[in-house]
Amino acid sequence: MYANPIAYVFSCIFVLIAHSAMLCNIWFNGKFDEPRDIAVLGAAVIILDIAYFVVILAFKQISYVLDFLLILVLGMSIIFQSCFGKVGFDVKHYITCIVCLAACKAGYILCRDHKLLQDKKPYIYGAIGVMVLITLVFTSAENMWIEIGSFTLQPSEFIKPLFVLACATSIADQQKKHKILIFNVVYENIALFCIMAVICLVQVKSHDYGSLPTFLSIYAVGFLLRICYPKAKFSKKKLFAVIAVLVVFVLIGLKYAPDYVQHRLHVDIWSDKTGDGYQQSQALIGIANGGWFGVGPGKGFLCHVFAFDNDIVFATISEEWGLMFALMMVLTIIIITAIPLVNPARSYFHGTMSACVCAAFIVQMALNIFGSCNLIPFTGVTIPFISTGGSSLMVSGLMIGMLMAGQSPVFKEHKQKKQEDSEPAWRWKE
């Protein structure tokens, strides 16, 4: 354990107090049948907190801030999801949160050594190809999930961390330019552009337009950091040319988007409250109904609206717990993404990886919240760590592990052989 022991203890106490305060709010203001419902929920959350506090001691890290923020927001998520409609322990979401924590530590272990990942770059590209094929073969526009018992997996979600790694591992090759006609190009940049194009085509085929901005944000941040790479020379003309190409693609996409997408871009939710504007109009009514402090856990009406626990989860939390509590939840996730700014990554590789992860989290959260509030077209994407969904939580945990790896990387030095003297050590030298 590298972190300050005193800070560790106080962080544990802070998380326990925060979750206990939420449970007290349920006791005084919530809707429940028996006190046992709150007792079971509280015991499950506190046990998970304490278990994770013990587990993280086995991992040597420079800082445990991300660990405490993660268990804080996951505990909030479990309590939220267990209170929608009526207080009752949500076992399924609890299990997926445990999987999220395990995925976090897996991501931390796998991404600490950037040289190892650099050597495994072909496997990363291959894994992206496999996920794309699985998405094309086993999913469709009507059903983007693969059902495994009572759990569902969305293959396209797993492309996100792989694409982040692809962007990060391309940094070291930016000075390897090759002459093609009159242009000096980097093969890695062409490969990443092709991967991005394939991902966009797959998302369009699956009618999953809401995830496109997340992938584009990862690519854009990775591209900007490749430009800023100290050893890579990138002219301003090329930068403006790339921006122009992207603008053209966006305009073409808006022009030839399917009819239902065009309708969603221009829909008036208040004149179509029973159609395409139903979820957004109900979400806004729920936020207004909850006010700053909410109507009470389990007492809202949004639990009867489709996708209340993922697509419009921000509005559901705002109604039952209040807008103030919902904004505190959002602030916690923003702080998670701001940690790499406070404690910078130890290498350019880890810095790129962290920046891409933060961009994905911020864009995805903004799409959900602004879409629910009718500030942008409704996309139906999830809020990381808060919305239900096994794939979303697992991938979010894996990507938080990447952020942790950026804070505590491994730098393995090559062992140098000792140069033995050709003369005996005992011989006298002038």
mmCIF file of N, CA and C in Angstrom, residues 189-297:
data_model
loop_
_atom_site.group_PDB
_atom_site.id
_atom_site.type_symbol
_atom_site.label_atom_id
_atom_site.label_comp_id
_atom_site.label_asym_id
_atom_site.label_seq_id
_atom_site.Cartn_x
_atom_site.Cartn_y
_atom_site.Cartn_z
ATOM 1 N N ASN A 189 -2.272 5.968 -38.120
ATOM 2 C CA ASN A 189 -3.385 6.911 -38.255
ATOM 3 C C ASN A 189 -4.401 6.430 -39.284
ATOM 4 N N ILE A 190 -3.904 5.844 -40.366
ATOM 5 C CA ILE A 190 -4.810 5.296 -41.383
ATOM 6 C C ILE A 190 -5.596 4.129 -40.805
ATOM 7 N N ALA A 191 -4.908 3.272 -40.042
ATOM 8 C CA ALA A 191 -5.579 2.115 -39.441
ATOM 9 C C ALA A 191 -6.675 2.557 -38.474
ATOM 10 N N LEU A 192 -6.383 3.561 -37.645
ATOM 11 C CA LEU A 192 -7.385 4.041 -36.692
ATOM 12 C C LEU A 192 -8.572 4.688 -37.397
ATOM 13 N N PHE A 193 -8.299 5.413 -38.467
ATOM 14 C CA PHE A 193 -9.402 6.024 -39.227
ATOM 15 C C PHE A 193 -10.295 4.941 -39.826
ATOM 16 N N CYS A 194 -9.682 3.883 -40.335
ATOM 17 C CA CYS A 194 -10.466 2.777 -40.902
ATOM 18 C C CYS A 194 -11.292 2.078 -39.815
ATOM 19 N N ILE A 195 -10.684 1.882 -38.639
ATOM 20 C CA ILE A 195 -11.421 1.265 -37.526
ATOM 21 C C ILE A 195 -12.611 2.133 -37.135
ATOM 22 N N MET A 196 -12.382 3.452 -37.062
ATOM 23 C CA MET A 196 -13.471 4.366 -36.713
ATOM 24 C C MET A 196 -14.580 4.303 -37.751
ATOM 25 N N ALA A 197 -14.212 4.225 -39.022
ATOM 26 C CA ALA A 197 -15.212 4.145 -40.090
ATOM 27 C C ALA A 197 -16.028 2.860 -39.980
ATOM 28 N N VAL A 198 -15.343 1.744 -39.690
ATOM 29 C CA VAL A 198 -16.047 0.460 -39.545
ATOM 30 C C VAL A 198 -17.005 0.510 -38.357
ATOM 31 N N ILE A 199 -16.546 1.076 -37.234
ATOM 32 C CA ILE A 199 -17.405 1.183 -36.050
ATOM 33 C C ILE A 199 -18.644 2.019 -36.361
ATOM 34 N N CYS A 200 -18.457 3.123 -37.066
ATOM 35 C CA CYS A 200 -19.594 3.975 -37.433
ATOM 36 C C CYS A 200 -20.586 3.218 -38.306
ATOM 37 N N LEU A 201 -20.085 2.454 -39.261
ATOM 38 C CA LEU A 201 -20.971 1.688 -40.141
ATOM 39 C C LEU A 201 -21.746 0.631 -39.360
ATOM 40 N N VAL A 202 -21.063 -0.020 -38.417
ATOM 41 C CA VAL A 202 -21.737 -1.033 -37.594
ATOM 42 C C VAL A 202 -22.823 -0.390 -36.735
ATOM 43 N N GLN A 203 -22.525 0.766 -36.151
ATOM 44 C CA GLN A 203 -23.517 1.451 -35.320
ATOM 45 C C GLN A 203 -24.716 1.906 -36.147
ATOM 46 N N VAL A 204 -24.452 2.366 -37.357
ATOM 47 C CA VAL A 204 -25.548 2.786 -38.238
ATOM 48 C C VAL A 204 -26.402 1.590 -38.626
ATOM 49 N N LYS A 205 -25.747 0.468 -38.946
ATOM 50 C CA LYS A 205 -26.494 -0.735 -39.316
ATOM 51 C C LYS A 205 -27.356 -1.220 -38.151
ATOM 52 N N SER A 206 -26.834 -1.081 -36.929
ATOM 53 C CA SER A 206 -27.579 -1.520 -35.748
ATOM 54 C C SER A 206 -28.591 -0.479 -35.274
ATOM 55 N N HIS A 207 -28.632 0.664 -35.963
ATOM 56 C CA HIS A 207 -29.506 1.777 -35.572
ATOM 57 C C HIS A 207 -29.189 2.276 -34.162
ATOM 58 N N ASP A 208 -27.929 2.150 -33.769
ATOM 59 C CA ASP A 208 -27.495 2.620 -32.453
ATOM 60 C C ASP A 208 -26.782 3.961 -32.628
ATOM 61 N N TYR A 209 -27.531 4.972 -33.055
ATOM 62 C CA TYR A 209 -26.934 6.271 -33.342
ATOM 63 C C TYR A 209 -26.504 6.998 -32.068
ATOM 64 N N GLY A 210 -27.090 6.643 -30.943
ATOM 65 C CA GLY A 210 -26.747 7.311 -29.697
ATOM 66 C C GLY A 210 -25.317 7.073 -29.251
ATOM 67 N N SER A 211 -24.737 5.927 -29.641
ATOM 68 C CA SER A 211 -23.364 5.608 -29.228
ATOM 69 C C SER A 211 -22.313 6.243 -30.132
ATOM 70 N N LEU A 212 -22.724 6.742 -31.290
ATOM 71 C CA LEU A 212 -21.755 7.319 -32.225
ATOM 72 C C LEU A 212 -20.966 8.484 -31.614
ATOM 73 N N PRO A 213 -21.617 9.450 -30.935
ATOM 74 C CA PRO A 213 -20.827 10.545 -30.346
ATOM 75 C C PRO A 213 -19.771 10.072 -29.352
ATOM 76 N N THR A 214 -20.045 8.989 -28.631
ATOM 77 C CA THR A 214 -19.066 8.474 -27.667
ATOM 78 C C THR A 214 -17.824 7.965 -28.387
ATOM 79 N N PHE A 215 -18.025 7.170 -29.438
ATOM 80 C CA PHE A 215 -16.881 6.670 -30.205
ATOM 81 C C PHE A 215 -16.140 7.815 -30.890
ATOM 82 N N LEU A 216 -16.882 8.775 -31.418
ATOM 83 C CA LEU A 216 -16.243 9.911 -32.086
ATOM 84 C C LEU A 216 -15.437 10.749 -31.099
ATOM 85 N N SER A 217 -15.911 10.863 -29.863
ATOM 86 C CA SER A 217 -15.158 11.622 -28.859
ATOM 87 C C SER A 217 -13.842 10.922 -28.517
ATOM 88 N N ILE A 218 -13.879 9.595 -28.423
ATOM 89 C CA ILE A 218 -12.645 8.838 -28.171
ATOM 90 C C ILE A 218 -11.650 9.060 -29.306
ATOM 91 N N TYR A 219 -12.153 8.962 -30.536
ATOM 92 C CA TYR A 219 -11.278 9.138 -31.698
ATOM 93 C C TYR A 219 -10.733 10.564 -31.753
ATOM 94 N N ALA A 220 -11.591 11.563 -31.484
ATOM 95 C CA ALA A 220 -11.173 12.960 -31.571
ATOM 96 C C ALA A 220 -10.086 13.280 -30.548
ATOM 97 N N VAL A 221 -10.264 12.821 -29.306
ATOM 98 C CA VAL A 221 -9.263 13.078 -28.264
ATOM 99 C C VAL A 221 -7.958 12.358 -28.592
ATOM 100 N N GLY A 222 -8.066 11.102 -29.033
ATOM 101 C CA GLY A 222 -6.865 10.376 -29.430
ATOM 102 C C GLY A 222 -6.143 11.055 -30.576
ATOM 103 N N PHE A 223 -6.908 11.587 -31.526
ATOM 104 C CA PHE A 223 -6.321 12.280 -32.675
ATOM 105 C C PHE A 223 -5.596 13.552 -32.234
ATOM 106 N N LEU A 224 -6.230 14.341 -31.366
ATOM 107 C CA LEU A 224 -5.610 15.580 -30.896
ATOM 108 C C LEU A 224 -4.324 15.303 -30.123
ATOM 109 N N LEU A 225 -4.315 14.256 -29.322
ATOM 110 C CA LEU A 225 -3.113 13.935 -28.556
ATOM 111 C C LEU A 225 -2.013 13.359 -29.443
ATOM 112 N N ARG A 226 -2.409 12.723 -30.540
ATOM 113 C CA ARG A 226 -1.379 12.279 -31.495
ATOM 114 C C ARG A 226 -0.734 13.484 -32.169
ATOM 115 N N ILE A 227 -1.530 14.523 -32.427
ATOM 116 C CA ILE A 227 -0.978 15.749 -33.007
ATOM 117 C C ILE A 227 0.003 16.407 -32.035
ATOM 118 N N CYS A 228 -0.349 16.374 -30.753
ATOM 119 C CA CYS A 228 0.470 17.040 -29.730
ATOM 120 C C CYS A 228 1.663 16.207 -29.285
ATOM 121 N N TYR A 229 1.797 15.009 -29.812
ATOM 122 C CA TYR A 229 2.907 14.144 -29.405
ATOM 123 C C TYR A 229 4.223 14.849 -29.717
ATOM 124 N N PRO A 230 5.123 14.990 -28.730
ATOM 125 C CA PRO A 230 6.337 15.796 -28.910
ATOM 126 C C PRO A 230 7.190 15.403 -30.107
ATOM 127 N N LYS A 231 7.255 14.106 -30.417
ATOM 128 C CA LYS A 231 8.144 13.659 -31.481
ATOM 129 C C LYS A 231 7.473 13.636 -32.853
ATOM 130 N N ALA A 232 6.194 13.986 -32.911
ATOM 131 C CA ALA A 232 5.461 13.940 -34.177
ATOM 132 C C ALA A 232 5.237 15.360 -34.686
ATOM 133 N N LYS A 233 5.567 15.585 -35.939
ATOM 134 C CA LYS A 233 5.350 16.888 -36.560
ATOM 135 C C LYS A 233 4.082 16.811 -37.408
ATOM 136 N N PHE A 234 3.136 17.647 -37.077
ATOM 137 C CA PHE A 234 1.851 17.625 -37.781
ATOM 138 C C PHE A 234 1.537 19.054 -38.197
ATOM 139 N N SER A 235 1.376 19.280 -39.493
ATOM 140 C CA SER A 235 1.158 20.631 -39.994
ATOM 141 C C SER A 235 -0.263 21.094 -39.732
ATOM 142 N N LYS A 236 -0.441 22.406 -39.655
ATOM 143 C CA LYS A 236 -1.769 22.980 -39.451
ATOM 144 C C LYS A 236 -2.666 22.713 -40.655
ATOM 145 N N LYS A 237 -2.078 22.649 -41.834
ATOM 146 C CA LYS A 237 -2.878 22.392 -43.035
ATOM 147 C C LYS A 237 -3.562 21.030 -42.950
ATOM 148 N N LYS A 238 -2.814 20.038 -42.481
ATOM 149 C CA LYS A 238 -3.396 18.701 -42.350
ATOM 150 C C LYS A 238 -4.502 18.696 -41.290
ATOM 151 N N LEU A 239 -4.283 19.445 -40.212
ATOM 152 C CA LEU A 239 -5.297 19.512 -39.163
ATOM 153 C C LEU A 239 -6.599 20.092 -39.699
ATOM 154 N N PHE A 240 -6.497 21.208 -40.418
ATOM 155 C CA PHE A 240 -7.704 21.828 -40.975
ATOM 156 C C PHE A 240 -8.355 20.928 -42.019
ATOM 157 N N ALA A 241 -7.526 20.184 -42.758
ATOM 158 C CA ALA A 241 -8.075 19.268 -43.763
ATOM 159 C C ALA A 241 -8.882 18.159 -43.095
ATOM 160 N N VAL A 242 -8.354 17.615 -42.005
ATOM 161 C CA VAL A 242 -9.067 16.554 -41.279
ATOM 162 C C VAL A 242 -10.371 17.086 -40.695
ATOM 163 N N ILE A 243 -10.324 18.291 -40.120
ATOM 164 C CA ILE A 243 -11.545 18.890 -39.560
ATOM 165 C C ILE A 243 -12.585 19.100 -40.654
ATOM 166 N N ALA A 244 -12.135 19.563 -41.819
ATOM 167 C CA ALA A 244 -13.060 19.780 -42.933
ATOM 168 C C ALA A 244 -13.713 18.475 -43.370
ATOM 169 N N VAL A 245 -12.914 17.401 -43.421
ATOM 170 C CA VAL A 245 -13.462 16.091 -43.812
ATOM 171 C C VAL A 245 -14.509 15.630 -42.805
ATOM 172 N N LEU A 246 -14.220 15.804 -41.514
ATOM 173 C CA LEU A 246 -15.175 15.398 -40.480
ATOM 174 C C LEU A 246 -16.469 16.200 -40.566
ATOM 175 N N VAL A 247 -16.354 17.501 -40.820
ATOM 176 C CA VAL A 247 -17.552 18.341 -40.957
ATOM 177 C C VAL A 247 -18.396 17.879 -42.131
ATOM 178 N N VAL A 248 -17.737 17.539 -43.235
ATOM 179 C CA VAL A 248 -18.464 17.050 -44.414
ATOM 180 C C VAL A 248 -19.206 15.761 -44.087
ATOM 181 N N PHE A 249 -18.534 14.847 -43.373
ATOM 182 C CA PHE A 249 -19.179 13.582 -42.999
ATOM 183 C C PHE A 249 -20.390 13.821 -42.095
ATOM 184 N N VAL A 250 -20.266 14.755 -41.151
ATOM 185 C CA VAL A 250 -21.388 15.063 -40.251
ATOM 186 C C VAL A 250 -22.562 15.629 -41.032
ATOM 187 N N LEU A 251 -22.286 16.538 -41.956
ATOM 188 C CA LEU A 251 -23.357 17.130 -42.766
ATOM 189 C C LEU A 251 -24.040 16.083 -43.634
ATOM 190 N N ILE A 252 -23.250 15.179 -44.204
ATOM 191 C CA ILE A 252 -23.836 14.102 -45.013
ATOM 192 C C ILE A 252 -24.698 13.196 -44.146
ATOM 193 N N GLY A 253 -24.196 12.893 -42.922
ATOM 194 C CA GLY A 253 -24.968 12.053 -42.011
ATOM 195 C C GLY A 253 -26.294 12.676 -41.627
ATOM 196 N N LEU A 254 -26.282 13.991 -41.366
ATOM 197 C CA LEU A 254 -27.527 14.677 -41.019
ATOM 198 C C LEU A 254 -28.482 14.745 -42.206
ATOM 199 N N LYS A 255 -27.907 14.893 -43.393
ATOM 200 C CA LYS A 255 -28.746 15.020 -44.591
ATOM 201 C C LYS A 255 -29.440 13.718 -44.936
ATOM 202 N N TYR A 256 -28.714 12.611 -44.835
ATOM 203 C CA TYR A 256 -29.250 11.324 -45.288
ATOM 204 C C TYR A 256 -29.598 10.390 -44.125
ATOM 205 N N ALA A 257 -29.786 10.939 -42.945
ATOM 206 C CA ALA A 257 -30.199 10.120 -41.802
ATOM 207 C C ALA A 257 -31.600 9.568 -42.037
ATOM 208 N N PRO A 258 -31.917 8.390 -41.467
ATOM 209 C CA PRO A 258 -33.256 7.811 -41.642
ATOM 210 C C PRO A 258 -34.354 8.761 -41.170
ATOM 211 N N ASP A 259 -35.570 8.503 -41.627
ATOM 212 C CA ASP A 259 -36.696 9.396 -41.329
ATOM 213 C C ASP A 259 -36.951 9.531 -39.831
ATOM 214 N N TYR A 260 -36.850 8.385 -39.098
ATOM 215 C CA TYR A 260 -37.155 8.470 -37.670
ATOM 216 C C TYR A 260 -36.105 9.277 -36.918
ATOM 217 N N VAL A 261 -34.859 9.283 -37.443
ATOM 218 C CA VAL A 261 -33.818 10.112 -36.830
ATOM 219 C C VAL A 261 -34.084 11.584 -37.124
ATOM 220 N N GLN A 262 -34.466 11.876 -38.363
ATOM 221 C CA GLN A 262 -34.798 13.252 -38.727
ATOM 222 C C GLN A 262 -35.964 13.763 -37.879
ATOM 223 N N HIS A 263 -36.952 12.891 -37.669
ATOM 224 C CA HIS A 263 -38.111 13.287 -36.869
ATOM 225 C C HIS A 263 -37.713 13.568 -35.425
ATOM 226 N N ARG A 264 -36.793 12.750 -34.899
ATOM 227 C CA ARG A 264 -36.358 12.936 -33.512
ATOM 228 C C ARG A 264 -35.562 14.223 -33.350
ATOM 229 N N LEU A 265 -34.874 14.629 -34.416
ATOM 230 C CA LEU A 265 -34.098 15.865 -34.353
ATOM 231 C C LEU A 265 -34.995 17.096 -34.264
ATOM 232 N N HIS A 266 -36.203 16.998 -34.817
ATOM 233 C CA HIS A 266 -37.072 18.170 -34.898
ATOM 234 C C HIS A 266 -38.387 17.998 -34.144
ATOM 235 N N VAL A 267 -38.527 16.944 -33.362
ATOM 236 C CA VAL A 267 -39.796 16.671 -32.698
ATOM 237 C C VAL A 267 -40.088 17.710 -31.609
ATOM 238 N N ASP A 268 -41.349 18.085 -31.500
ATOM 239 C CA ASP A 268 -41.832 18.937 -30.420
ATOM 240 C C ASP A 268 -42.471 18.015 -29.388
ATOM 241 N N ILE A 269 -41.791 17.796 -28.274
ATOM 242 C CA ILE A 269 -42.237 16.776 -27.326
ATOM 243 C C ILE A 269 -43.597 17.107 -26.717
ATOM 244 N N TRP A 270 -43.940 18.384 -26.618
ATOM 245 C CA TRP A 270 -45.203 18.756 -25.973
ATOM 246 C C TRP A 270 -46.403 18.593 -26.904
ATOM 247 N N SER A 271 -46.153 18.597 -28.203
ATOM 248 C CA SER A 271 -47.248 18.341 -29.142
ATOM 249 C C SER A 271 -47.336 16.862 -29.507
ATOM 250 N N ASP A 272 -46.348 16.075 -29.054
ATOM 251 C CA ASP A 272 -46.339 14.635 -29.341
ATOM 252 C C ASP A 272 -46.052 13.875 -28.041
ATOM 253 N N LYS A 273 -46.821 14.185 -27.005
ATOM 254 C CA LYS A 273 -46.564 13.626 -25.672
ATOM 255 C C LYS A 273 -46.871 12.137 -25.559
ATOM 256 N N THR A 274 -47.597 11.598 -26.515
ATOM 257 C CA THR A 274 -47.904 10.161 -26.479
ATOM 258 C C THR A 274 -47.093 9.385 -27.506
ATOM 259 N N GLY A 275 -46.247 10.085 -28.261
ATOM 260 C CA GLY A 275 -45.440 9.434 -29.291
ATOM 261 C C GLY A 275 -43.964 9.532 -28.975
ATOM 262 N N ASP A 276 -43.200 10.112 -29.919
ATOM 263 C CA ASP A 276 -41.751 10.207 -29.748
ATOM 264 C C ASP A 276 -41.350 11.122 -28.591
ATOM 265 N N GLY A 277 -42.237 12.018 -28.190
ATOM 266 C CA GLY A 277 -41.902 12.924 -27.094
ATOM 267 C C GLY A 277 -42.337 12.444 -25.732
ATOM 268 N N TYR A 278 -42.825 11.191 -25.657
ATOM 269 C CA TYR A 278 -43.399 10.699 -24.398
ATOM 270 C C TYR A 278 -42.371 10.653 -23.270
ATOM 271 N N GLN A 279 -41.230 9.987 -23.512
ATOM 272 C CA GLN A 279 -40.248 9.826 -22.435
ATOM 273 C C GLN A 279 -39.703 11.169 -21.965
ATOM 274 N N GLN A 280 -39.358 12.042 -22.919
ATOM 275 C CA GLN A 280 -38.786 13.330 -22.534
ATOM 276 C C GLN A 280 -39.795 14.206 -21.792
ATOM 277 N N SER A 281 -41.036 14.230 -22.258
ATOM 278 C CA SER A 281 -42.051 15.055 -21.588
ATOM 279 C C SER A 281 -42.313 14.543 -20.176
ATOM 280 N N GLN A 282 -42.389 13.221 -20.019
ATOM 281 C CA GLN A 282 -42.598 12.656 -18.687
ATOM 282 C C GLN A 282 -41.387 12.901 -17.791
ATOM 283 N N ALA A 283 -40.192 12.852 -18.386
ATOM 284 C CA ALA A 283 -38.976 13.102 -17.606
ATOM 285 C C ALA A 283 -38.959 14.529 -17.068
ATOM 286 N N LEU A 284 -39.315 15.490 -17.900
ATOM 287 C CA LEU A 284 -39.339 16.887 -17.458
ATOM 288 C C LEU A 284 -40.410 17.115 -16.389
ATOM 289 N N ILE A 285 -41.557 16.475 -16.560
ATOM 290 C CA ILE A 285 -42.613 16.579 -15.548
ATOM 291 C C ILE A 285 -42.132 15.980 -14.224
ATOM 292 N N GLY A 286 -41.424 14.848 -14.309
ATOM 293 C CA GLY A 286 -40.899 14.206 -13.103
ATOM 294 C C GLY A 286 -39.876 15.071 -12.393
ATOM 295 N N ILE A 287 -38.972 15.713 -13.158
ATOM 296 C CA ILE A 287 -37.963 16.596 -12.552
ATOM 297 C C ILE A 287 -38.643 17.765 -11.851
ATOM 298 N N ALA A 288 -39.646 18.346 -12.515
ATOM 299 C CA ALA A 288 -40.387 19.460 -11.908
ATOM 300 C C ALA A 288 -41.159 19.001 -10.672
ATOM 301 N N ASN A 289 -41.698 17.787 -10.730
ATOM 302 C CA ASN A 289 -42.460 17.251 -9.606
ATOM 303 C C ASN A 289 -41.571 17.016 -8.380
ATOM 304 N N GLY A 290 -40.332 16.593 -8.627
ATOM 305 C CA GLY A 290 -39.419 16.311 -7.518
ATOM 306 C C GLY A 290 -38.849 17.544 -6.863
ATOM 307 N N GLY A 291 -38.684 18.624 -7.641
ATOM 308 C CA GLY A 291 -38.103 19.840 -7.077
ATOM 309 C C GLY A 291 -36.664 19.621 -6.638
ATOM 310 N N TRP A 292 -36.227 20.392 -5.646
ATOM 311 C CA TRP A 292 -34.849 20.301 -5.185
ATOM 312 C C TRP A 292 -34.611 19.093 -4.284
ATOM 313 N N PHE A 293 -35.634 18.664 -3.526
ATOM 314 C CA PHE A 293 -35.415 17.640 -2.510
ATOM 315 C C PHE A 293 -36.203 16.358 -2.742
ATOM 316 N N GLY A 294 -36.981 16.268 -3.815
ATOM 317 C CA GLY A 294 -37.636 15.024 -4.188
ATOM 318 C C GLY A 294 -38.918 14.740 -3.424
ATOM 319 N N VAL A 295 -39.687 13.813 -3.976
ATOM 320 C CA VAL A 295 -40.950 13.410 -3.340
ATOM 321 C C VAL A 295 -40.733 12.276 -2.345
ATOM 322 N N GLY A 296 -39.552 11.690 -2.356
ATOM 323 C CA GLY A 296 -39.252 10.580 -1.449
ATOM 324 C C GLY A 296 -38.914 9.315 -2.217
ATOM 325 N N PRO A 297 -37.925 8.533 -1.751
ATOM 326 C CA PRO A 297 -37.552 7.284 -2.428
ATOM 327 C C PRO A 297 -38.739 6.336 -2.560
#
